[in-house]
Coordinates of C-alpha atoms in Angstrom, one line a residue:
M1 CA 0.0 0.0 0.0
S2 CA 1.4 3.4 -1.0
K3 CA -0.1 5.6 1.7
M4 CA -0.3 9.3 2.2
T5 CA -1.7 11.6 4.8
P6 CA -4.0 14.6 4.6
I7 CA -2.4 18.0 5.2
Q8 CA -3.8 19.1 8.5
L9 CA -6.5 21.7 8.9
S10 CA -4.1 24.2 10.7
Q11 CA -1.9 24.2 7.6
V12 CA -4.7 25.0 5.1
K13 CA -6.3 28.4 4.7
I14 CA -9.4 28.6 2.5
K15 CA -9.9 31.9 0.6
D16 CA -12.5 30.8 -1.9
A17 CA -15.4 32.6 -3.6
F18 CA -17.7 29.6 -3.3
W19 CA -16.6 28.0 0.0
S20 CA -15.4 30.9 2.1
P21 CA -19.0 32.3 2.5
W22 CA -20.1 28.9 3.7
Q23 CA -17.3 28.7 6.2
N24 CA -18.1 32.3 7.4
L25 CA -21.7 31.3 7.7
V26 CA -20.6 28.5 10.0
K27 CA -18.6 30.8 12.2
D28 CA -21.0 33.8 12.2
S29 CA -24.4 32.2 12.0
I30 CA -24.6 28.4 12.2
I31 CA -22.6 27.9 15.4
P32 CA -24.6 30.5 17.3
Y33 CA -27.9 29.3 15.8
Q34 CA -27.2 25.7 16.7
W35 CA -26.0 26.7 20.2
D36 CA -29.4 28.5 20.7
A37 CA -31.1 25.3 19.4
L38 CA -29.2 23.1 21.8
N39 CA -30.3 25.5 24.6
D40 CA -34.0 25.7 23.3
R41 CA -33.9 29.3 22.3
I42 CA -35.3 28.9 18.7
P43 CA -39.0 29.9 18.5
G44 CA -41.1 27.3 16.7
A45 CA -38.3 24.7 16.5
E46 CA -38.6 21.2 18.1
P47 CA -37.0 21.3 21.6
S48 CA -33.6 19.9 22.0
R49 CA -32.8 20.2 25.8
T50 CA -29.4 18.7 25.1
V51 CA -27.6 21.1 27.4
K52 CA -30.3 20.8 30.0
N53 CA -29.8 17.0 30.0
F54 CA -26.1 17.6 30.9
E55 CA -27.1 20.1 33.6
I56 CA -29.4 17.5 35.2
A57 CA -26.8 14.7 35.0
A58 CA -24.2 17.1 36.5
G59 CA -26.5 17.9 39.4
R60 CA -26.9 21.5 38.5
S61 CA -30.6 21.1 37.7
N62 CA -33.5 18.7 38.4
G63 CA -35.7 16.8 36.0
K64 CA -35.7 13.9 33.6
H65 CA -33.7 13.4 30.5
Y66 CA -35.5 14.6 27.4
G67 CA -35.1 13.4 23.8
M68 CA -33.4 10.6 22.0
V69 CA -31.1 8.1 23.6
F70 CA -28.3 9.6 21.5
Q71 CA -29.2 13.2 22.3
D72 CA -25.7 13.8 23.8
S73 CA -24.1 13.5 20.3
D74 CA -25.8 16.6 19.0
L75 CA -23.8 18.6 21.5
Y76 CA -20.6 16.7 20.7
K77 CA -20.9 17.4 16.9
W78 CA -21.5 21.0 17.6
M79 CA -18.4 21.1 19.8
E80 CA -16.4 19.5 17.0
T81 CA -17.6 22.2 14.6
V82 CA -16.5 25.0 17.0
A83 CA -13.1 23.3 17.3
Y84 CA -12.6 23.3 13.6
T85 CA -13.4 27.0 13.3
L86 CA -10.8 27.7 15.9
H87 CA -8.2 26.4 13.5
M88 CA -9.4 29.0 11.0
Q89 CA -9.6 31.9 13.4
K90 CA -9.1 32.3 17.2
N91 CA -12.3 33.3 18.9
D92 CA -12.2 33.9 22.7
K93 CA -15.9 33.9 23.1
W94 CA -16.5 30.4 21.7
E95 CA -13.4 29.0 23.3
E96 CA -14.7 30.2 26.6
I97 CA -18.1 28.6 26.0
M98 CA -16.3 25.4 24.9
D99 CA -14.4 25.3 28.1
E100 CA -17.6 25.8 30.1
V101 CA -19.3 23.0 28.2
I102 CA -16.3 20.7 28.8
Q103 CA -16.5 21.5 32.5
L104 CA -20.2 20.6 32.4
I105 CA -19.4 17.3 30.7
E106 CA -16.8 16.5 33.3
E107 CA -19.3 17.1 36.0
A108 CA -21.8 14.9 34.3
Q109 CA -19.3 12.1 33.9
E110 CA -19.7 9.4 36.7
E111 CA -16.8 8.6 39.0
N112 CA -16.0 5.3 37.2
G113 CA -15.8 7.1 33.8
Y114 CA -19.3 6.3 32.5
L115 CA -20.8 9.1 30.4
N116 CA -24.3 9.2 29.0
T117 CA -26.9 11.6 30.3
Y118 CA -29.9 9.4 29.2
F119 CA -28.8 6.5 31.4
S120 CA -27.3 8.5 34.2
V121 CA -30.5 10.4 34.6
N122 CA -33.3 8.1 33.5
H123 CA -32.1 4.5 33.6
P124 CA -29.0 4.0 35.7
D125 CA -29.8 0.3 36.1
K126 CA -29.8 -0.3 32.3
K127 CA -26.3 0.8 31.4
W128 CA -24.6 -1.5 28.8
T129 CA -27.6 -3.8 28.6
N130 CA -28.4 -3.0 25.0
L131 CA -25.3 -2.2 22.9
K132 CA -27.4 -3.0 19.8
D133 CA -29.8 -0.1 20.2
D134 CA -28.8 2.3 22.9
H135 CA -26.0 4.3 21.3
E136 CA -23.7 4.6 24.4
L137 CA -20.6 3.8 22.3
Y138 CA -21.8 6.0 19.4
C139 CA -22.1 9.0 21.7
I140 CA -18.6 8.4 23.1
G141 CA -17.3 8.2 19.6
H142 CA -18.6 11.7 18.8
L143 CA -17.2 13.0 22.0
I144 CA -13.8 11.6 21.1
E145 CA -13.9 13.3 17.7
A146 CA -14.8 16.6 19.4
A147 CA -12.0 16.1 21.9
V148 CA -9.3 15.4 19.3
A149 CA -10.4 18.4 17.2
Y150 CA -10.4 20.8 20.2
Y151 CA -7.1 19.5 21.5
E152 CA -5.5 20.0 18.1
A153 CA -6.9 23.5 17.9
T154 CA -6.0 24.7 21.4
G155 CA -3.6 22.2 23.0
K156 CA -6.0 22.0 26.0
D157 CA -6.3 18.4 27.3
Q158 CA -9.1 18.5 29.8
I159 CA -11.5 17.0 27.2
I160 CA -8.9 14.4 26.3
Q161 CA -8.7 13.3 30.0
I162 CA -12.5 13.0 30.0
V163 CA -12.5 10.6 27.0
N164 CA -9.5 8.7 28.3
K165 CA -11.5 8.0 31.5
A166 CA -14.6 7.0 29.5
I167 CA -12.6 4.5 27.4
E168 CA -10.9 3.1 30.5
H169 CA -14.4 2.4 31.8
I170 CA -15.5 0.9 28.5
T171 CA -12.5 -1.5 28.4
E172 CA -13.4 -2.7 31.9
V173 CA -16.9 -3.6 30.7
I174 CA -16.4 -4.7 27.1
G175 CA -13.7 -7.0 25.7
E176 CA -12.6 -10.5 25.1
D177 CA -11.7 -11.4 28.7
Q178 CA -13.9 -13.7 30.6
G179 CA -16.7 -11.8 32.4
K180 CA -16.7 -8.9 29.9
L181 CA -19.3 -8.2 27.2
A182 CA -17.9 -9.5 23.9
G183 CA -20.0 -6.9 22.1
Y184 CA -19.8 -4.0 19.7
P185 CA -22.0 -0.9 19.0
G186 CA -25.2 -1.3 17.0
H187 CA -24.4 2.1 15.6
P188 CA -20.8 2.2 14.5
E189 CA -18.9 5.5 15.0
I190 CA -16.5 4.9 17.9
E191 CA -14.3 2.8 15.6
L192 CA -13.1 5.8 13.4
A193 CA -13.0 8.0 16.5
L194 CA -10.7 5.6 18.4
M195 CA -8.3 5.7 15.4
K196 CA -8.2 9.5 15.6
L197 CA -7.5 9.3 19.3
Y198 CA -4.8 6.6 18.8
R199 CA -3.0 8.9 16.3
I200 CA -2.6 11.7 18.8
T201 CA -1.9 9.6 21.9
G202 CA -0.1 6.6 20.5
K203 CA -2.0 4.4 23.0
E204 CA -2.2 0.8 21.7
A205 CA -5.3 0.2 23.8
Y206 CA -7.3 2.4 21.5
I207 CA -6.4 0.6 18.3
S208 CA -6.9 -2.7 20.0
L209 CA -10.4 -1.7 21.1
C210 CA -11.2 -0.5 17.5
K211 CA -10.0 -3.8 16.1
F212 CA -12.0 -5.8 18.7
F213 CA -15.2 -3.9 17.7
I214 CA -14.6 -4.5 14.0
E215 CA -13.5 -8.2 14.2
E216 CA -16.3 -9.2 16.6
R217 CA -19.1 -7.7 14.5
G218 CA -21.4 -10.3 13.0
R219 CA -19.5 -13.3 14.4
R220 CA -21.6 -16.3 15.4
T221 CA -19.0 -18.3 17.3
P222 CA -20.2 -19.6 19.6
H223 CA -23.3 -17.3 19.5
H224 CA -24.2 -14.0 17.9
F225 CA -23.7 -11.3 20.5
F226 CA -26.9 -9.5 19.7
D227 CA -28.9 -12.7 20.1
E228 CA -27.4 -13.3 23.5
E229 CA -27.9 -9.7 24.6
T230 CA -31.5 -9.7 23.5
K231 CA -32.3 -13.0 25.3
K232 CA -30.8 -11.5 28.6
R233 CA -33.4 -8.8 28.3
G234 CA -36.2 -11.3 27.9
E235 CA -36.8 -10.3 24.3
K236 CA -36.9 -12.3 21.1
P237 CA -33.8 -12.0 18.9
E238 CA -34.1 -10.6 15.4
N239 CA -33.8 -12.8 12.3
D240 CA -31.6 -10.4 10.4
Y241 CA -28.9 -8.1 11.6
S242 CA -28.1 -6.5 8.3
Y243 CA -29.5 -3.2 9.5
Y244 CA -26.5 -3.1 11.9
Q245 CA -24.0 -4.5 9.4
A246 CA -23.8 -7.5 11.7
H247 CA -25.4 -10.1 9.5
L248 CA -21.9 -11.5 8.6
P249 CA -18.4 -11.2 10.0
I250 CA -16.8 -8.1 8.5
R251 CA -14.4 -10.0 6.4
E252 CA -17.2 -11.8 4.6
Q253 CA -19.3 -8.7 3.7
R254 CA -19.3 -7.7 0.1
T255 CA -22.4 -5.5 -0.3
A256 CA -23.5 -2.3 1.5
E257 CA -26.3 -3.3 3.8
G258 CA -28.5 -1.7 6.4
H259 CA -28.6 1.8 7.8
S260 CA -26.5 3.8 5.4
V261 CA -24.9 6.1 8.0
R262 CA -24.0 3.3 10.3
A263 CA -22.5 1.5 7.3
T264 CA -20.3 4.3 6.1
Y265 CA -19.1 5.2 9.5
L266 CA -18.1 1.6 10.0
Y267 CA -16.4 1.4 6.6
S268 CA -14.4 4.6 7.5
G269 CA -13.2 3.0 10.7
M270 CA -12.3 -0.2 8.8
V271 CA -10.1 1.8 6.3
D272 CA -8.3 3.5 9.2
L273 CA -7.6 0.2 10.9
A274 CA -6.6 -1.6 7.6
S275 CA -4.2 1.3 6.9
E276 CA -2.6 1.3 10.4
L277 CA -2.2 -2.5 10.5
E278 CA -1.4 -2.8 6.7
D279 CA -4.1 -5.4 6.5
E280 CA -4.6 -6.0 2.8
E281 CA -7.4 -8.5 3.3
L282 CA -9.5 -6.0 5.2
L283 CA -8.7 -3.3 2.6
E284 CA -10.0 -5.6 -0.1
V285 CA -13.3 -5.9 1.8
C286 CA -13.4 -2.1 1.9
R287 CA -12.8 -2.0 -1.9
A288 CA -15.6 -4.5 -2.5
L289 CA -18.0 -2.5 -0.3
W290 CA -17.0 0.7 -2.1
E291 CA -17.6 -0.7 -5.6
N292 CA -21.1 -2.0 -4.6
T293 CA -22.0 1.3 -3.0
V294 CA -21.0 3.8 -5.7
N295 CA -21.7 1.7 -8.7
K296 CA -25.0 0.1 -7.7
R297 CA -26.5 2.0 -4.7
M298 CA -25.6 5.7 -5.0
Y299 CA -27.7 8.5 -6.5
V300 CA -26.3 10.9 -9.1
T301 CA -26.1 13.5 -6.3
G302 CA -23.9 11.4 -4.1
G303 CA -26.8 10.5 -1.9
I304 CA -27.0 7.0 -0.4
G305 CA -29.6 5.1 1.5
S306 CA -32.6 4.9 -0.7
S307 CA -35.3 3.7 1.8
A308 CA -37.0 5.6 4.5
H309 CA -37.6 2.2 6.2
Q310 CA -34.6 1.9 8.5
E311 CA -32.9 4.7 6.6
R312 CA -31.1 1.9 4.7
F313 CA -29.6 0.5 1.6
T314 CA -32.0 -1.9 -0.2
V315 CA -30.9 -3.8 -3.3
D316 CA -28.8 -2.9 -6.3
Y317 CA -30.2 -0.2 -8.6
D318 CA -33.2 0.5 -6.3
L319 CA -32.9 4.3 -6.5
P320 CA -36.4 5.9 -6.4
N321 CA -36.4 9.7 -6.8
D322 CA -39.5 10.9 -5.0
R323 CA -39.0 8.5 -2.1
A324 CA -35.2 8.9 -1.9
Y325 CA -34.2 9.0 1.7
T326 CA -30.6 10.0 1.1
E327 CA -30.0 11.4 4.6
T328 CA -27.7 14.3 4.8
C329 CA -25.6 12.5 7.4
A330 CA -25.1 9.6 4.9
S331 CA -23.5 11.9 2.3
V332 CA -21.3 13.4 5.0
A333 CA -20.2 9.9 6.0
L334 CA -19.6 8.9 2.4
I335 CA -17.3 11.9 2.1
M336 CA -15.4 10.7 5.1
W337 CA -15.1 7.2 3.7
A338 CA -14.0 8.4 0.3
H339 CA -11.4 10.6 1.9
R340 CA -9.9 7.7 3.8
M341 CA -9.9 5.4 0.7
V342 CA -7.8 7.9 -1.3
Q343 CA -5.2 8.1 1.4
I344 CA -4.6 4.3 0.9
E345 CA -4.4 4.5 -2.9
A346 CA -4.4 7.6 -4.9
D347 CA -7.3 6.9 -7.3
S348 CA -9.5 9.7 -8.5
N349 CA -12.6 7.4 -8.4
Y350 CA -12.7 8.1 -4.7
T351 CA -12.3 11.8 -4.9
D352 CA -14.7 12.1 -7.7
V353 CA -17.4 10.6 -5.4
L354 CA -16.2 12.8 -2.6
E355 CA -16.7 15.8 -4.7
R356 CA -20.1 14.7 -6.0
A357 CA -21.4 14.1 -2.5
L358 CA -19.9 17.4 -1.2
Y359 CA -21.3 19.8 -3.8
N360 CA -24.7 18.0 -4.1
G361 CA -25.8 15.4 -1.6
A362 CA -24.4 17.0 1.5
L363 CA -24.7 20.7 0.7
S364 CA -28.4 20.4 -0.2
G365 CA -29.0 19.5 3.5
I366 CA -28.6 23.1 4.6
A367 CA -30.3 26.3 3.6
L368 CA -28.4 29.2 2.1
D369 CA -28.8 31.1 5.4
G370 CA -27.7 28.2 7.5
K371 CA -30.9 28.3 9.6
S372 CA -32.9 25.4 8.3
Y373 CA -32.1 21.9 7.2
F374 CA -33.1 18.8 5.2
Y375 CA -32.8 15.5 6.9
V376 CA -34.0 13.8 3.7
N377 CA -32.8 14.9 0.3
P378 CA -35.1 13.6 -2.5
L379 CA -34.4 14.0 -6.2
E380 CA -38.0 14.8 -7.1
V381 CA -40.7 16.6 -5.1
W382 CA -44.3 17.3 -5.9
P383 CA -45.8 19.0 -2.8
H384 CA -49.3 18.1 -4.0
T385 CA -48.7 14.5 -3.1
T386 CA -45.7 14.8 -0.7
N387 CA -47.8 16.7 1.8
C388 CA -50.7 14.2 1.9
R389 CA -49.3 10.7 1.3
H390 CA -48.5 8.7 4.5
D391 CA -45.9 6.7 2.6
M392 CA -43.9 9.9 1.9
N393 CA -44.0 11.5 5.3
S394 CA -40.3 11.5 5.6
V395 CA -39.9 13.8 2.7
K396 CA -40.2 17.6 3.4
T397 CA -40.8 20.2 0.8
I398 CA -39.0 22.9 2.8
R399 CA -36.1 22.8 5.2
Q400 CA -36.9 22.5 8.9
P401 CA -35.5 24.8 11.7
W402 CA -34.5 21.8 13.8
F403 CA -35.4 18.1 14.4
G404 CA -36.2 16.0 17.4
C405 CA -33.6 13.7 15.9
A406 CA -31.1 16.4 15.1
C407 CA -28.1 14.5 13.8
C408 CA -27.9 16.2 10.4
P409 CA -27.6 19.9 11.3
P410 CA -24.4 19.6 13.3
N411 CA -23.0 17.0 10.9
I412 CA -23.2 19.3 7.9
A413 CA -21.8 22.1 10.0
R414 CA -18.7 20.1 11.1
L415 CA -18.1 19.1 7.5
L416 CA -18.1 22.7 6.3
A417 CA -15.9 23.7 9.1
S418 CA -13.4 20.9 8.5
L419 CA -13.3 21.3 4.7
G420 CA -9.6 22.3 4.6
Q421 CA -8.5 18.8 5.5
Y422 CA -10.0 17.3 2.4
I423 CA -8.1 19.3 -0.2
Y424 CA -4.5 18.0 -0.1
S425 CA -2.6 14.9 0.8
V426 CA 1.2 14.4 1.0
N427 CA 3.7 11.6 1.3
H428 CA 7.5 11.7 1.3
K429 CA 7.8 12.7 -2.4
E430 CA 4.3 13.7 -3.7
L431 CA 1.7 16.4 -3.1
Y432 CA -1.8 15.4 -4.2
V433 CA -4.5 18.0 -5.0
H434 CA -7.9 16.4 -4.5
L435 CA -10.3 19.4 -4.6
Y436 CA -10.2 22.8 -6.3
I437 CA -10.7 25.2 -3.5
S438 CA -8.8 28.5 -3.5
G439 CA -6.5 29.3 -0.6
E440 CA -3.0 28.5 0.7
T441 CA -1.3 25.5 2.2
E442 CA 2.2 24.6 3.4
F443 CA 3.9 21.3 4.0
M444 CA 7.4 19.8 4.4
M445 CA 9.1 17.9 1.7
D446 CA 12.5 16.4 2.3
G447 CA 13.1 18.9 5.1
E448 CA 12.0 21.9 3.0
L449 CA 9.0 24.1 3.7
I450 CA 6.9 24.4 0.6
K451 CA 3.9 26.7 0.2
I452 CA 1.2 26.4 -2.5
A453 CA -1.4 29.0 -3.4
Q454 CA -4.4 27.8 -5.3
Q455 CA -6.7 30.2 -7.1
S456 CA -9.8 29.6 -9.2
N457 CA -13.5 30.4 -9.7
Y458 CA -14.5 26.7 -9.3
P459 CA -17.0 25.2 -9.5
W460 CA -18.4 27.7 -12.0
E461 CA -15.2 27.9 -14.1
G462 CA -12.5 25.3 -14.9
N463 CA -9.3 27.2 -14.8
I464 CA -7.2 26.5 -11.7
N465 CA -3.9 28.2 -11.0
F466 CA -1.2 27.0 -8.5
R467 CA 1.7 29.2 -7.4
I468 CA 4.7 27.4 -5.7
D469 CA 6.7 29.3 -3.1
L470 CA 9.9 27.7 -1.6
K471 CA 13.3 28.8 -0.4
K472 CA 15.4 26.9 -2.9
P473 CA 14.8 24.5 -5.9
T474 CA 13.2 21.3 -4.6
P475 CA 12.2 18.2 -6.5
F476 CA 8.8 16.6 -5.8
T477 CA 5.8 15.4 -7.7
L478 CA 2.7 17.5 -8.0
A479 CA -0.3 15.2 -8.6
I480 CA -3.5 17.1 -9.6
R481 CA -6.8 15.3 -9.9
I482 CA -8.4 15.3 -13.4
P483 CA -12.1 14.8 -12.6
G484 CA -13.9 11.9 -14.2
W485 CA -16.6 14.3 -15.6
C486 CA -13.9 16.2 -17.6
K487 CA -13.4 15.0 -21.1
E488 CA -10.8 17.6 -22.2
C489 CA -8.1 19.4 -20.2
K490 CA -4.8 21.2 -20.6
L491 CA -1.9 21.7 -18.2
F492 CA 0.5 24.6 -18.4
I493 CA 3.7 25.1 -16.4
N494 CA 4.9 28.7 -16.4
G495 CA 2.8 29.4 -19.5
E496 CA 4.0 26.5 -21.6
E497 CA 1.7 23.5 -22.2
Y498 CA 2.8 20.3 -20.5
P499 CA 1.6 16.8 -21.6
V500 CA -1.1 15.4 -19.2
E501 CA -0.2 11.9 -18.1
K502 CA -2.8 10.5 -15.8
V503 CA -2.1 7.9 -13.2
K504 CA -5.4 6.7 -11.8
G505 CA -7.0 10.0 -12.6
Y506 CA -4.2 12.2 -11.3
A507 CA -1.9 14.2 -13.6
K508 CA 1.5 13.8 -12.2
V509 CA 4.3 16.4 -12.7
H510 CA 7.7 15.4 -11.4
K511 CA 10.3 18.1 -11.6
E512 CA 12.6 20.3 -9.7
W513 CA 10.4 23.2 -8.7
H514 CA 11.7 26.8 -8.4
P515 CA 10.4 29.7 -6.4
G516 CA 7.5 31.4 -8.2
D517 CA 6.7 28.4 -10.5
E518 CA 3.1 28.5 -11.7
V519 CA 0.9 25.6 -12.8
T520 CA -2.4 26.2 -14.6
L521 CA -5.0 23.5 -15.2
S522 CA -7.7 24.2 -17.7
L523 CA -10.8 21.9 -17.4
D524 CA -13.4 21.8 -20.2
M525 CA -16.8 22.3 -18.4
P526 CA -19.7 21.9 -20.8
V527 CA -23.2 21.0 -19.7
E528 CA -23.4 17.2 -19.8
T529 CA -26.5 15.0 -20.0
V530 CA -26.2 12.1 -17.6
R531 CA -28.0 8.7 -18.1
S532 CA -28.5 5.9 -15.6
H533 CA -27.7 2.3 -15.9
P534 CA -30.8 0.7 -17.5
A535 CA -31.5 -1.3 -14.4
V536 CA -32.4 2.0 -12.5
R537 CA -36.1 1.8 -13.6
E538 CA -37.2 5.1 -12.3
N539 CA -34.7 6.9 -14.7
A540 CA -35.5 4.9 -17.8
G541 CA -35.8 7.4 -20.7
K542 CA -34.6 10.3 -18.5
V543 CA -31.5 12.4 -18.3
A544 CA -30.0 14.6 -15.6
L545 CA -28.0 17.8 -16.2
Q546 CA -24.5 18.2 -14.8
R547 CA -21.9 20.9 -15.3
G548 CA -18.5 20.3 -13.7
P549 CA -19.2 18.8 -10.2
I550 CA -22.7 20.4 -10.0
V551 CA -25.9 18.4 -10.6
Y552 CA -28.8 20.6 -11.7
C553 CA -32.5 20.5 -11.2
L554 CA -35.7 22.2 -12.3
E555 CA -37.9 24.1 -10.0
E556 CA -41.5 25.1 -10.5
I557 CA -40.7 28.7 -9.7
D558 CA -38.6 28.9 -12.9
N559 CA -40.4 26.4 -15.2
G560 CA -44.1 26.2 -14.2
A561 CA -46.0 23.4 -12.6
N562 CA -46.0 19.7 -13.5
L563 CA -42.3 19.3 -14.2
Q564 CA -42.8 15.6 -15.0
D565 CA -44.5 16.6 -18.2
I566 CA -41.4 18.4 -19.5
Q567 CA -39.3 16.6 -22.2
L568 CA -35.8 17.6 -23.0
D569 CA -34.0 17.3 -26.3
S570 CA -30.7 16.2 -24.9
K571 CA -28.8 16.7 -28.2
Q572 CA -29.4 20.5 -28.0
S573 CA -26.8 23.0 -26.8
F574 CA -27.2 24.7 -23.5
S575 CA -26.4 28.2 -22.4
V576 CA -24.8 29.0 -19.1
D577 CA -24.8 32.3 -17.3
F578 CA -23.7 33.3 -13.8
D579 CA -26.5 35.2 -11.9
A580 CA -24.9 36.9 -8.9
S581 CA -28.4 38.0 -7.7
L582 CA -29.8 34.5 -7.6
L583 CA -29.4 32.0 -4.7
N584 CA -26.2 33.7 -3.4
G585 CA -24.7 33.6 -6.9
V586 CA -25.1 30.5 -9.1
M587 CA -24.4 29.4 -12.7
V588 CA -27.8 28.9 -14.4
V589 CA -28.3 26.4 -17.2
K590 CA -30.8 27.2 -19.9
G591 CA -32.2 25.2 -22.7
T592 CA -35.3 24.3 -24.7
G593 CA -37.9 21.7 -23.5
F594 CA -41.3 20.6 -24.6
K595 CA -44.5 20.5 -22.6
T596 CA -47.9 19.1 -23.4
D597 CA -50.2 21.6 -25.1
T598 CA -53.0 21.5 -22.5
E599 CA -55.2 23.8 -24.5
K600 CA -55.6 21.0 -27.1
I601 CA -56.7 18.3 -24.7
Q602 CA -60.0 18.0 -23.0
D603 CA -60.5 17.7 -19.3
Q604 CA -60.4 13.9 -19.4
L605 CA -58.3 11.6 -17.2
Y606 CA -57.6 9.3 -20.1
T607 CA -57.8 9.8 -23.8
T608 CA -56.8 8.0 -27.1
A609 CA -55.9 11.3 -28.7
Q610 CA -52.2 11.9 -29.4
S611 CA -50.6 14.7 -27.3
A612 CA -49.3 17.8 -28.9
F613 CA -46.3 19.6 -27.5
I614 CA -45.1 23.2 -27.4
E615 CA -41.6 24.5 -26.9
K616 CA -40.7 26.0 -23.6
E617 CA -37.5 27.6 -22.3
L618 CA -36.1 25.7 -19.4
T619 CA -34.0 27.0 -16.5
A620 CA -32.0 24.7 -14.3
I621 CA -30.3 25.6 -11.0
P622 CA -27.8 23.7 -8.9
Y623 CA -29.5 20.9 -6.9
Y624 CA -28.0 22.0 -3.7
A625 CA -29.8 25.4 -3.9
W626 CA -33.3 24.1 -4.4
S627 CA -36.1 25.0 -1.9
N628 CA -34.6 28.3 -1.0
R629 CA -37.4 30.3 -2.6
G630 CA -40.4 28.7 -0.9
E631 CA -42.3 25.5 -1.4
N632 CA -42.5 24.3 -5.0
E633 CA -41.9 21.3 -7.3
M634 CA -38.4 20.1 -8.0
L635 CA -37.0 17.5 -10.5
V636 CA -33.5 16.2 -11.2
W637 CA -34.3 13.5 -13.8
I638 CA -36.0 14.9 -16.9
R639 CA -37.7 13.0 -19.6
E640 CA -35.7 12.7 -22.8
K641 CA -37.4 13.5 -26.1

């Protein structure tokens, strides 16, 4: 395995026309908004009471725990977001609030290290009795991620001591020794978190615990752990544990099954473990799961998890549009998984999916003002039916201010805040550019400090410039991703064209670089018509529009009602224009479509008369920006004429 490591967040400064406003929104609006939500100060939003739960557990207040069994994790993900923003810019106010929250968490932690407000307050007698459903390990996983992020941003270790104490307690209760629970979490997350903690502490106990959780999952020797645990509670075991990715031992799994967020968190931890242990067999399992996910179970937007029932994967090519579940958290987790895969082997197939999910499936989960959210991200919405059919009640036509199950809002926030760590990777002789996001980075190569400034108007334009700043001439390889959607590209070094030689989707330039060298990548970015595999029945005879990494959609506000009636001549040419006044500034795609001439049909439900069509100008906007102008229809897949 030829591994590389991401350039750390503290070494990357984003100064980008597209992404900087989002990151500023996180700092200036989303963090305070979500802090208010966690403290129940948002009028009309579902109550959270997350902070209140910790106050009760800490003995500062009286009452009962409110909300989900995993309510603690909402606070932890918010904390992780704050920590990432402190890498970008020091903020005394939020650092002080973080320290106060950490003190509150320490007070809520029990003497033996146990930490979960739901059980400490409501059910102290039921701790560790239901690893399958009760999210105790999941919550600690998110606390670990917040702890690592805050420690790296500030150097303060109080929160690290809290998680160390929590894990010491876990290892006293769970493990392979006689008398311990030989179990694992029903909702994976702690696995990838343990690997993060291992990297900053070097404690072998953490990687050992991660390995234990992964290797035990799905084993039936001598008995399936979830069967035994369920029987102890006097309940009937389930017939199928695929929802929890526990239907088979990990090394025997080849298809993405069950709850999509659980699955992709698990796969992320598996990649981390395989990388650290150089376990090629486990990595092959990760590759097989990846291929099944992205080639047979992923939407064109990078959304995954097609079914509202159990928020899960179903079967190959089952990708309905109007009932697409495609949870925001699932796209975030897919990005995390893709990012880990590309560190193992530099293949643009991973970063192409990462980019697709980033600009489409994840970003659609948050409103342009950062104050409302989608949990579910369908690819087709008709409010006329969506608002009245009980089998579509998971689909919302407008974003919500908060949720009783509020995992998605802080998840998209922490992704936006941590975006810098996804752009570059480095090994001892190569710098990889995965994403085109303007800004600056610095890294060490053979003992030399090298700085790279990236500048572009991506994703709206395809010209990307890199300027290299170093003290003395230094040889290394600059590997720049050529996106899979790009059919034609050119590469220039100091103004002279350089032959593009792609290695697994990366153009590699090995030379001795000099101070002030410039590299320019020019990507052709026409409007493309995308078609599905014929087995995706819902998309038969339909096309989607994509330009660069952006998937487009039609909205009723631009194109009139009954979008399903529109037909598109996909052989036509399209015009593109940037509209700075629309949706915070977007590139708009326009073309010609055809709609039924309703004036020539009678008001009959069915008729034998042949339909007549009239031409109509069509306007498509980026999918991520839909539903920011009120409730209306939306459509990604358009009938092809």
